[in-house]
Structure formats: C-alpha cells, structure tokens
C-alpha cells in the first residue's frame, strides 16, 4: 500500500539502572522510555523473567538472587515488529 511505512522494531532502552531499596528486598528498574515500544521485558542472566514498566519493581525473592554474586540484567523494548534489549551488570 502506497504511503505506509513498515513498523520497525524499537531501539534498546537507554539509561538502564537498578536501585535497591533500604531494606535490600527489591530493586527499582528504571530506563528511558522508547517512543515506539508498546511494552518492556525484564531479563536476568539472559532469561526472561517478567514484563516490566519504567520504574518497575523486581524483588530479590522472586529473582532468587544470592548475596555476593553479580548478575547481568536487561530490559528489552517491544512492539509488533520485535524487540531490542539493553544489558547491564549491576544486580
């Protein structure tokens, strides 16, 4: 169809950070919103864990995190054309 543009997959979120609360029970995951994304997915060490929103909470209990270990987490921006993930080692 003339005049239509093919939907492109969104770019990866930028500014990805995780801040732990004072009780050390959960992390707030924050990132820059991606204009073309319809949802976001949270990953831990390469495994999808749950859908998440900007400023979303993940608990240490639900992730099964162990003290003293370093984990790689990521957030992907998703739309009907696919997704693109950003990774950071921080948890």
mmCIF file of N, CA and C in Angstrom:
data_model
loop_
_atom_site.group_PDB
_atom_site.id
_atom_site.type_symbol
_atom_site.label_atom_id
_atom_site.label_comp_id
_atom_site.label_asym_id
_atom_site.label_seq_id
_atom_site.Cartn_x
_atom_site.Cartn_y
_atom_site.Cartn_z
ATOM 1 N N UNK A 1 0.851 -1.178 0.000
ATOM 2 C CA UNK A 1 0.000 0.000 0.000
ATOM 3 C C UNK A 1 0.890 1.232 0.000
ATOM 4 N N UNK A 2 0.622 2.113 -0.893
ATOM 5 C CA UNK A 2 1.434 3.311 -1.008
ATOM 6 C C UNK A 2 1.203 4.244 0.174
ATOM 7 N N UNK A 3 2.282 4.851 0.647
ATOM 8 C CA UNK A 3 2.166 5.802 1.736
ATOM 9 C C UNK A 3 2.247 5.188 3.128
ATOM 10 N N UNK A 4 2.368 3.857 3.202
ATOM 11 C CA UNK A 4 2.508 3.238 4.525
ATOM 12 C C UNK A 4 3.976 2.961 4.797
ATOM 13 N N UNK A 5 4.333 2.972 6.037
ATOM 14 C CA UNK A 5 5.699 2.640 6.415
ATOM 15 C C UNK A 5 5.678 1.378 7.255
ATOM 16 N N UNK A 6 6.665 0.542 7.024
ATOM 17 C CA UNK A 6 6.769 -0.707 7.758
ATOM 18 C C UNK A 6 7.200 -0.413 9.196
ATOM 19 N N UNK A 7 6.537 -1.062 10.134
ATOM 20 C CA UNK A 7 6.881 -0.887 11.529
ATOM 21 C C UNK A 7 8.264 -1.448 11.795
ATOM 22 N N UNK A 8 9.098 -0.664 12.420
ATOM 23 C CA UNK A 8 10.449 -1.091 12.780
ATOM 24 C C UNK A 8 10.476 -1.499 14.246
ATOM 25 N N UNK A 9 11.332 -2.477 14.591
ATOM 26 C CA UNK A 9 11.437 -2.824 15.997
ATOM 27 C C UNK A 9 12.039 -1.640 16.751
ATOM 28 N N UNK A 10 11.679 -1.477 18.010
ATOM 29 C CA UNK A 10 12.157 -0.326 18.779
ATOM 30 C C UNK A 10 13.639 -0.436 19.086
ATOM 31 N N UNK A 11 14.252 0.682 19.386
ATOM 32 C CA UNK A 11 15.645 0.656 19.823
ATOM 33 C C UNK A 11 15.694 0.172 21.268
ATOM 34 N N UNK A 12 16.864 -0.245 21.697
ATOM 35 C CA UNK A 12 17.035 -0.710 23.074
ATOM 36 C C UNK A 12 16.877 0.460 24.043
ATOM 37 N N UNK A 13 16.311 0.209 25.214
ATOM 38 C CA UNK A 13 16.211 1.277 26.213
ATOM 39 C C UNK A 13 17.608 1.776 26.604
ATOM 40 N N UNK A 14 17.700 3.044 26.920
ATOM 41 C CA UNK A 14 18.966 3.620 27.378
ATOM 42 C C UNK A 14 18.824 4.056 28.832
ATOM 43 N N UNK A 15 19.947 4.354 29.460
ATOM 44 C CA UNK A 15 19.924 4.839 30.843
ATOM 45 C C UNK A 15 19.466 3.789 31.833
ATOM 46 N N UNK A 16 19.734 2.524 31.546
ATOM 47 C CA UNK A 16 19.260 1.417 32.376
ATOM 48 C C UNK A 16 19.976 1.397 33.724
ATOM 49 N N UNK A 17 19.188 1.446 34.814
ATOM 50 C CA UNK A 17 19.745 1.395 36.171
ATOM 51 C C UNK A 17 18.844 0.571 37.079
ATOM 52 N N UNK A 18 19.443 0.037 38.135
ATOM 53 C CA UNK A 18 18.689 -0.683 39.170
ATOM 54 C C UNK A 18 19.100 -0.105 40.512
ATOM 55 N N UNK A 19 18.138 0.325 41.274
ATOM 56 C CA UNK A 19 18.406 0.885 42.601
ATOM 57 C C UNK A 19 17.737 0.005 43.647
ATOM 58 N N UNK A 20 18.538 -0.479 44.618
ATOM 59 C CA UNK A 20 17.996 -1.344 45.658
ATOM 60 C C UNK A 20 17.402 -0.488 46.775
ATOM 61 N N UNK A 21 16.326 -0.977 47.385
ATOM 62 C CA UNK A 21 15.706 -0.223 48.467
ATOM 63 C C UNK A 21 16.507 -0.374 49.769
ATOM 64 N N UNK A 22 16.168 0.407 50.772
ATOM 65 C CA UNK A 22 16.903 0.400 52.044
ATOM 66 C C UNK A 22 16.838 -0.934 52.769
ATOM 67 N N UNK A 23 15.756 -1.671 52.584
ATOM 68 C CA UNK A 23 15.614 -2.972 53.242
ATOM 69 C C UNK A 23 16.343 -4.080 52.489
ATOM 70 N N UNK A 24 16.874 -3.742 51.302
ATOM 71 C CA UNK A 24 17.572 -4.705 50.453
ATOM 72 C C UNK A 24 16.686 -5.898 50.088
ATOM 73 N N UNK A 25 15.425 -5.600 49.803
ATOM 74 C CA UNK A 25 14.486 -6.649 49.409
ATOM 75 C C UNK A 25 14.067 -6.547 47.949
ATOM 76 N N UNK A 26 14.165 -5.357 47.362
ATOM 77 C CA UNK A 26 13.778 -5.236 45.968
ATOM 78 C C UNK A 26 14.532 -4.114 45.256
ATOM 79 N N UNK A 27 14.513 -4.222 43.941
ATOM 80 C CA UNK A 27 15.144 -3.240 43.063
ATOM 81 C C UNK A 27 14.076 -2.491 42.296
ATOM 82 N N UNK A 28 14.305 -1.208 42.081
ATOM 83 C CA UNK A 28 13.514 -0.428 41.145
ATOM 84 C C UNK A 28 14.322 -0.339 39.859
ATOM 85 N N UNK A 29 13.737 -0.804 38.776
ATOM 86 C CA UNK A 29 14.406 -0.800 37.474
ATOM 87 C C UNK A 29 13.913 0.416 36.699
ATOM 88 N N UNK A 30 14.854 1.263 36.290
ATOM 89 C CA UNK A 30 14.490 2.477 35.569
ATOM 90 C C UNK A 30 15.273 2.552 34.264
ATOM 91 N N UNK A 31 14.680 3.192 33.282
ATOM 92 C CA UNK A 31 15.294 3.333 31.963
ATOM 93 C C UNK A 31 14.548 4.424 31.215
ATOM 94 N N UNK A 32 15.143 4.876 30.114
ATOM 95 C CA UNK A 32 14.467 5.877 29.280
ATOM 96 C C UNK A 32 13.405 5.183 28.449
ATOM 97 N N UNK A 33 12.213 5.758 28.402
ATOM 98 C CA UNK A 33 11.147 5.204 27.568
ATOM 99 C C UNK A 33 11.541 5.262 26.094
ATOM 100 N N UNK A 34 11.093 4.274 25.339
ATOM 101 C CA UNK A 34 11.334 4.215 23.895
ATOM 102 C C UNK A 34 10.013 4.523 23.201
ATOM 103 N N UNK A 35 10.019 5.552 22.366
ATOM 104 C CA UNK A 35 8.774 6.061 21.775
ATOM 105 C C UNK A 35 7.964 4.994 21.042
ATOM 106 N N UNK A 36 8.619 4.072 20.337
ATOM 107 C CA UNK A 36 7.885 3.094 19.533
ATOM 108 C C UNK A 36 7.595 1.787 20.279
ATOM 109 N N UNK A 37 7.980 1.697 21.539
ATOM 110 C CA UNK A 37 7.740 0.471 22.317
ATOM 111 C C UNK A 37 6.307 0.425 22.823
ATOM 112 N N UNK A 38 5.740 -0.781 22.825
ATOM 113 C CA UNK A 38 4.409 -0.973 23.390
ATOM 114 C C UNK A 38 4.479 -1.670 24.745
ATOM 115 N N UNK A 39 5.625 -2.303 25.038
ATOM 116 C CA UNK A 39 5.841 -2.929 26.339
ATOM 117 C C UNK A 39 7.334 -3.147 26.543
ATOM 118 N N UNK A 40 7.683 -3.598 27.745
ATOM 119 C CA UNK A 40 9.079 -3.858 28.092
ATOM 120 C C UNK A 40 9.166 -5.199 28.809
ATOM 121 N N UNK A 41 10.293 -5.904 28.606
ATOM 122 C CA UNK A 41 10.516 -7.185 29.259
ATOM 123 C C UNK A 41 11.814 -7.129 30.063
ATOM 124 N N UNK A 42 11.795 -7.761 31.238
ATOM 125 C CA UNK A 42 12.949 -7.808 32.129
ATOM 126 C C UNK A 42 13.615 -9.174 32.019
ATOM 127 N N UNK A 43 14.944 -9.172 31.899
ATOM 128 C CA UNK A 43 15.731 -10.402 31.788
ATOM 129 C C UNK A 43 16.791 -10.440 32.881
ATOM 130 N N UNK A 44 17.105 -11.635 33.344
ATOM 131 C CA UNK A 44 18.184 -11.836 34.318
ATOM 132 C C UNK A 44 19.083 -12.935 33.787
ATOM 133 N N UNK A 45 20.372 -12.620 33.608
ATOM 134 C CA UNK A 45 21.352 -13.572 33.076
ATOM 135 C C UNK A 45 20.847 -14.260 31.808
ATOM 136 N N UNK A 46 20.228 -13.489 30.929
ATOM 137 C CA UNK A 46 19.798 -13.997 29.639
ATOM 138 C C UNK A 46 18.441 -14.668 29.599
ATOM 139 N N UNK A 47 17.764 -14.757 30.755
ATOM 140 C CA UNK A 47 16.474 -15.429 30.836
ATOM 141 C C UNK A 47 15.361 -14.423 31.098
ATOM 142 N N UNK A 48 14.295 -14.486 30.281
ATOM 143 C CA UNK A 48 13.136 -13.623 30.500
ATOM 144 C C UNK A 48 12.518 -13.941 31.856
ATOM 145 N N UNK A 49 12.236 -12.893 32.644
ATOM 146 C CA UNK A 49 11.636 -13.079 33.959
ATOM 147 C C UNK A 49 10.215 -12.546 34.045
ATOM 148 N N UNK A 50 9.964 -11.345 33.509
ATOM 149 C CA UNK A 50 8.627 -10.756 33.626
ATOM 150 C C UNK A 50 8.523 -9.508 32.774
ATOM 151 N N UNK A 51 7.297 -9.110 32.465
ATOM 152 C CA UNK A 51 7.068 -7.805 31.854
ATOM 153 C C UNK A 51 7.288 -6.751 32.925
ATOM 154 N N UNK A 52 7.732 -5.585 32.502
ATOM 155 C CA UNK A 52 8.064 -4.526 33.469
ATOM 156 C C UNK A 52 7.699 -3.174 32.876
ATOM 157 N N UNK A 53 7.476 -2.211 33.734
ATOM 158 C CA UNK A 53 7.269 -0.825 33.307
ATOM 159 C C UNK A 53 8.465 -0.014 33.765
ATOM 160 N N UNK A 54 8.633 1.165 33.202
ATOM 161 C CA UNK A 54 9.698 2.057 33.653
ATOM 162 C C UNK A 54 9.452 2.384 35.123
ATOM 163 N N UNK A 55 10.442 2.180 35.961
ATOM 164 C CA UNK A 55 10.269 2.368 37.389
ATOM 165 C C UNK A 55 9.646 1.152 38.058
ATOM 166 N N UNK A 56 9.633 0.027 37.340
ATOM 167 C CA UNK A 56 9.039 -1.199 37.872
ATOM 168 C C UNK A 56 9.895 -1.837 38.946
ATOM 169 N N UNK A 57 9.273 -2.673 39.754
ATOM 170 C CA UNK A 57 9.921 -3.319 40.894
ATOM 171 C C UNK A 57 10.155 -4.793 40.597
ATOM 172 N N UNK A 58 11.355 -5.268 40.918
ATOM 173 C CA UNK A 58 11.634 -6.703 40.934
ATOM 174 C C UNK A 58 12.179 -7.032 42.316
ATOM 175 N N UNK A 59 11.695 -8.126 42.900
ATOM 176 C CA UNK A 59 12.136 -8.465 44.256
ATOM 177 C C UNK A 59 13.271 -9.471 44.210
ATOM 178 N N UNK A 60 14.139 -9.390 45.194
ATOM 179 C CA UNK A 60 15.242 -10.329 45.312
ATOM 180 C C UNK A 60 14.694 -11.745 45.459
ATOM 181 N N UNK A 61 13.592 -11.885 46.184
ATOM 182 C CA UNK A 61 12.985 -13.200 46.387
ATOM 183 C C UNK A 61 12.497 -13.810 45.074
ATOM 184 N N UNK A 62 11.769 -13.034 44.270
ATOM 185 C CA UNK A 62 11.241 -13.586 43.020
ATOM 186 C C UNK A 62 12.347 -13.931 42.037
ATOM 187 N N UNK A 63 13.474 -13.233 42.105
ATOM 188 C CA UNK A 63 14.582 -13.499 41.194
ATOM 189 C C UNK A 63 15.521 -14.580 41.717
ATOM 190 N N UNK A 64 15.434 -14.884 43.005
ATOM 191 C CA UNK A 64 16.312 -15.886 43.599
ATOM 192 C C UNK A 64 17.763 -15.434 43.655
ATOM 193 N N UNK A 65 17.983 -14.145 43.885
ATOM 194 C CA UNK A 65 19.345 -13.611 43.935
ATOM 195 C C UNK A 65 20.063 -14.056 45.200
ATOM 196 N N UNK A 66 21.370 -14.294 45.058
ATOM 197 C CA UNK A 66 22.191 -14.695 46.193
ATOM 198 C C UNK A 66 23.169 -13.578 46.531
ATOM 199 N N UNK A 67 23.375 -13.358 47.835
ATOM 200 C CA UNK A 67 24.297 -12.315 48.295
ATOM 201 C C UNK A 67 25.698 -12.590 47.773
ATOM 202 N N UNK A 68 26.389 -11.538 47.374
ATOM 203 C CA UNK A 68 27.769 -11.649 46.944
ATOM 204 C C UNK A 68 27.966 -12.032 45.486
ATOM 205 N N UNK A 69 26.899 -12.359 44.772
ATOM 206 C CA UNK A 69 27.013 -12.699 43.357
ATOM 207 C C UNK A 69 26.660 -11.490 42.505
ATOM 208 N N UNK A 70 27.231 -11.435 41.308
ATOM 209 C CA UNK A 70 26.916 -10.385 40.346
ATOM 210 C C UNK A 70 26.027 -10.975 39.259
ATOM 211 N N UNK A 71 24.986 -10.259 38.913
ATOM 212 C CA UNK A 71 24.037 -10.716 37.906
ATOM 213 C C UNK A 71 23.965 -9.713 36.770
ATOM 214 N N UNK A 72 23.708 -10.210 35.567
ATOM 215 C CA UNK A 72 23.519 -9.341 34.415
ATOM 216 C C UNK A 72 22.022 -9.230 34.167
ATOM 217 N N UNK A 73 21.518 -8.006 34.163
ATOM 218 C CA UNK A 73 20.097 -7.841 33.871
ATOM 219 C C UNK A 73 19.922 -7.012 32.612
ATOM 220 N N UNK A 74 18.776 -7.159 32.014
ATOM 221 C CA UNK A 74 18.483 -6.435 30.795
ATOM 222 C C UNK A 74 17.018 -6.083 30.711
ATOM 223 N N UNK A 75 16.745 -5.083 29.907
ATOM 224 C CA UNK A 75 15.368 -4.683 29.620
ATOM 225 C C UNK A 75 15.262 -4.548 28.108
ATOM 226 N N UNK A 76 14.226 -5.156 27.546
ATOM 227 C CA UNK A 76 14.005 -5.005 26.113
ATOM 228 C C UNK A 76 12.766 -4.164 25.870
ATOM 229 N N UNK A 77 12.853 -3.339 24.836
ATOM 230 C CA UNK A 77 11.698 -2.580 24.355
ATOM 231 C C UNK A 77 11.043 -3.428 23.280
ATOM 232 N N UNK A 78 9.719 -3.551 23.334
ATOM 233 C CA UNK A 78 8.996 -4.478 22.472
ATOM 234 C C UNK A 78 7.885 -3.751 21.707
ATOM 235 N N UNK A 79 7.704 -4.129 20.441
ATOM 236 C CA UNK A 79 6.500 -3.773 19.694
ATOM 237 C C UNK A 79 6.209 -4.915 18.729
ATOM 238 N N UNK A 80 5.221 -4.762 17.862
ATOM 239 C CA UNK A 80 4.793 -5.846 16.987
ATOM 240 C C UNK A 80 5.886 -6.301 16.015
ATOM 241 N N UNK A 81 6.885 -5.459 15.764
ATOM 242 C CA UNK A 81 7.956 -5.811 14.832
ATOM 243 C C UNK A 81 9.088 -6.582 15.506
ATOM 244 N N UNK A 82 9.112 -6.628 16.831
ATOM 245 C CA UNK A 82 10.176 -7.336 17.534
ATOM 246 C C UNK A 82 10.609 -6.585 18.773
ATOM 247 N N UNK A 83 11.837 -6.869 19.202
ATOM 248 C CA UNK A 83 12.338 -6.191 20.391
ATOM 249 C C UNK A 83 13.849 -6.003 20.292
ATOM 250 N N UNK A 84 14.350 -5.120 21.122
ATOM 251 C CA UNK A 84 15.784 -4.842 21.208
ATOM 252 C C UNK A 84 16.112 -4.687 22.681
ATOM 253 N N UNK A 85 17.164 -5.371 23.133
ATOM 254 C CA UNK A 85 17.462 -5.422 24.558
ATOM 255 C C UNK A 85 18.717 -4.624 24.904
ATOM 256 N N UNK A 86 18.714 -4.037 26.082
ATOM 257 C CA UNK A 86 19.895 -3.378 26.639
ATOM 258 C C UNK A 86 20.290 -4.175 27.873
ATOM 259 N N UNK A 87 21.598 -4.409 28.053
ATOM 260 C CA UNK A 87 22.116 -5.191 29.186
ATOM 261 C C UNK A 87 22.990 -4.339 30.077
ATOM 262 N N UNK A 88 23.021 -4.678 31.341
ATOM 263 C CA UNK A 88 23.908 -4.019 32.298
ATOM 264 C C UNK A 88 24.225 -5.020 33.407
ATOM 265 N N UNK A 89 25.459 -4.971 33.909
ATOM 266 C CA UNK A 89 25.818 -5.821 35.052
ATOM 267 C C UNK A 89 25.744 -4.963 36.292
ATOM 268 N N UNK A 90 24.759 -5.245 37.134
ATOM 269 C CA UNK A 90 24.579 -4.378 38.279
ATOM 270 C C UNK A 90 23.944 -5.061 39.459
ATOM 271 N N UNK A 91 23.087 -6.032 39.262
ATOM 272 C CA UNK A 91 22.380 -6.633 40.391
ATOM 273 C C UNK A 91 23.299 -7.506 41.194
#
